[in-house]
Amino acid sequence: MPLFLDVSLSDVTDNLVGVFKDPALLTGIPLALLGALFMSFGAQYQHRGVAKVERILGESGAGGLSMRQLLYLLRRPSWVMGTLMLGLAVVCQLGALSVAPLIVVQPLGAISLVITTLLNAHFSGHKPTAASIRSIIAAVGGIFVFVTIAAFVATETPVTQLQLWIILGLLVVVLLALGSLWWLWIRKHSKPLFYIVASGILYGFVATLAKVIIERVKARDVDLLTIACALGLIAAMVLGAYFVQTAYSVGPPDLVIAGLTVIDPIVAVLIGLIVLQEAATAGVWALVGFGVAGAVSIYGVISLARNHPQIVFDSQQVPITRGGDDGSPQNPSSGPGSR
């Protein structure tokens, strides 16, 4: 037993990256948390903008927002304000990525799920149920266990050209697969979970490519491959943003954020672990911890999609009374089109 403890403590000491060996985390982590705050408010305002446009035009965006709807969004102050806040969230995230490892910074966005849940409960009148709270705890708790482990074992190594080609190749496959699935089937059916998971996957690639580009620019290693990474980032961001806006049409903002703040970091971290070797020195205990924590987080998102009070209300599975501003019940439909 003492030998086991000695070996474990030695491994942790040798591989520790956190605040004890890398003071940059003292800047990166607060920046990531500030970005999560901006993301929460940005999601709420964008959701309100999409709902307003649907009501004005009398068109649902469940199968994908039309060009007319997208143009109308540019005229909605709430949506523009939300977009600016999300822009600030991106700036904070990029700043965090420039000074801290990807697998430490990216999962911290999960805190925005808690903030967005509170905001949506306030604006929609749907108070979190016991089941939805358990789902949120699972999603956020799993991610924070994930980031705690990452803070002890994360290391950064120079990204090789082969690794970049692998990432770009994976992105092309993902873009084609998600785009084809949406075009052939999803756009004809309202599937909130698809838009949430798909946007999370795409933004996971966005975070990874952003990290790579930042490091190559800092090393003054800008070439055609770096430009290809930038183009891949833009493609993933555009399609991901479209899926996010459509997700606002078929689900509440905190459910959308749940997918983004759980699926996004899991994808980014998997790329960091498998392709970029950011946890190459991690022991078996850390890898098992990553797997368990990630599985718990994903379960939390799926459970929230099933138990979210607004989703349950809209499907008329339970009688939840929603009070209006004047204290009287509103229209039973609490989707975006009703506000």
PDB file of N, CA and C in Angstrom, residues 161 165 168 216 221-231:
ATOM      1  N   GLN A 161       2.667  18.342 -38.429  1.00  0.00           N
ATOM      2  CA  GLN A 161       1.841  18.469 -39.630  1.00  0.00           C
ATOM      3  C   GLN A 161       0.944  17.251 -39.817  1.00  0.00           C
ATOM      4  N   TRP A 165      -3.122  17.265 -40.332  1.00  0.00           N
ATOM      5  CA  TRP A 165      -3.824  16.622 -41.439  1.00  0.00           C
ATOM      6  C   TRP A 165      -4.879  15.647 -40.931  1.00  0.00           C
ATOM      7  N   LEU A 168      -7.856  17.757 -39.754  1.00  0.00           N
ATOM      8  CA  LEU A 168      -8.604  18.285 -40.903  1.00  0.00           C
ATOM      9  C   LEU A 168      -9.366  17.179 -41.621  1.00  0.00           C
ATOM     10  N   ARG A 216       0.530  28.174 -33.732  1.00  0.00           N
ATOM     11  CA  ARG A 216       1.368  28.337 -34.932  1.00  0.00           C
ATOM     12  C   ARG A 216       1.665  29.808 -35.202  1.00  0.00           C
ATOM     13  N   ASP A 221       4.769  30.336 -37.488  1.00  0.00           N
ATOM     14  CA  ASP A 221       4.784  29.215 -38.424  1.00  0.00           C
ATOM     15  C   ASP A 221       3.474  29.209 -39.212  1.00  0.00           C
ATOM     16  N   VAL A 222       3.277  30.277 -39.991  1.00  0.00           N
ATOM     17  CA  VAL A 222       2.062  30.412 -40.786  1.00  0.00           C
ATOM     18  C   VAL A 222       2.344  29.976 -42.222  1.00  0.00           C
ATOM     19  N   ASP A 223       1.683  28.916 -42.647  1.00  0.00           N
ATOM     20  CA  ASP A 223       1.867  28.392 -43.992  1.00  0.00           C
ATOM     21  C   ASP A 223       0.519  27.988 -44.563  1.00  0.00           C
ATOM     22  N   LEU A 224       0.552  27.274 -45.688  1.00  0.00           N
ATOM     23  CA  LEU A 224      -0.695  26.865 -46.328  1.00  0.00           C
ATOM     24  C   LEU A 224      -1.519  25.948 -45.437  1.00  0.00           C
ATOM     25  N   LEU A 225      -0.849  25.119 -44.639  1.00  0.00           N
ATOM     26  CA  LEU A 225      -1.569  24.232 -43.734  1.00  0.00           C
ATOM     27  C   LEU A 225      -2.299  25.026 -42.649  1.00  0.00           C
ATOM     28  N   THR A 226      -1.671  26.089 -42.183  1.00  0.00           N
ATOM     29  CA  THR A 226      -2.322  26.953 -41.194  1.00  0.00           C
ATOM     30  C   THR A 226      -3.556  27.610 -41.801  1.00  0.00           C
ATOM     31  N   ILE A 227      -3.430  28.043 -43.059  1.00  0.00           N
ATOM     32  CA  ILE A 227      -4.573  28.642 -43.758  1.00  0.00           C
ATOM     33  C   ILE A 227      -5.694  27.613 -43.930  1.00  0.00           C
ATOM     34  N   ALA A 228      -5.304  26.365 -44.244  1.00  0.00           N
ATOM     35  CA  ALA A 228      -6.300  25.298 -44.377  1.00  0.00           C
ATOM     36  C   ALA A 228      -7.028  25.086 -43.052  1.00  0.00           C
ATOM     37  N   CYS A 229      -6.292  25.173 -41.943  1.00  0.00           N
ATOM     38  CA  CYS A 229      -6.915  25.046 -40.622  1.00  0.00           C
ATOM     39  C   CYS A 229      -7.909  26.185 -40.385  1.00  0.00           C
ATOM     40  N   ALA A 230      -7.543  27.389 -40.812  1.00  0.00           N
ATOM     41  CA  ALA A 230      -8.428  28.542 -40.652  1.00  0.00           C
ATOM     42  C   ALA A 230      -9.708  28.357 -41.467  1.00  0.00           C
ATOM     43  N   LEU A 231      -9.574  27.840 -42.683  1.00  0.00           N
ATOM     44  CA  LEU A 231     -10.754  27.594 -43.520  1.00  0.00           C
ATOM     45  C   LEU A 231     -11.632  26.509 -42.908  1.00  0.00           C
TER      46      LEU A 231
END
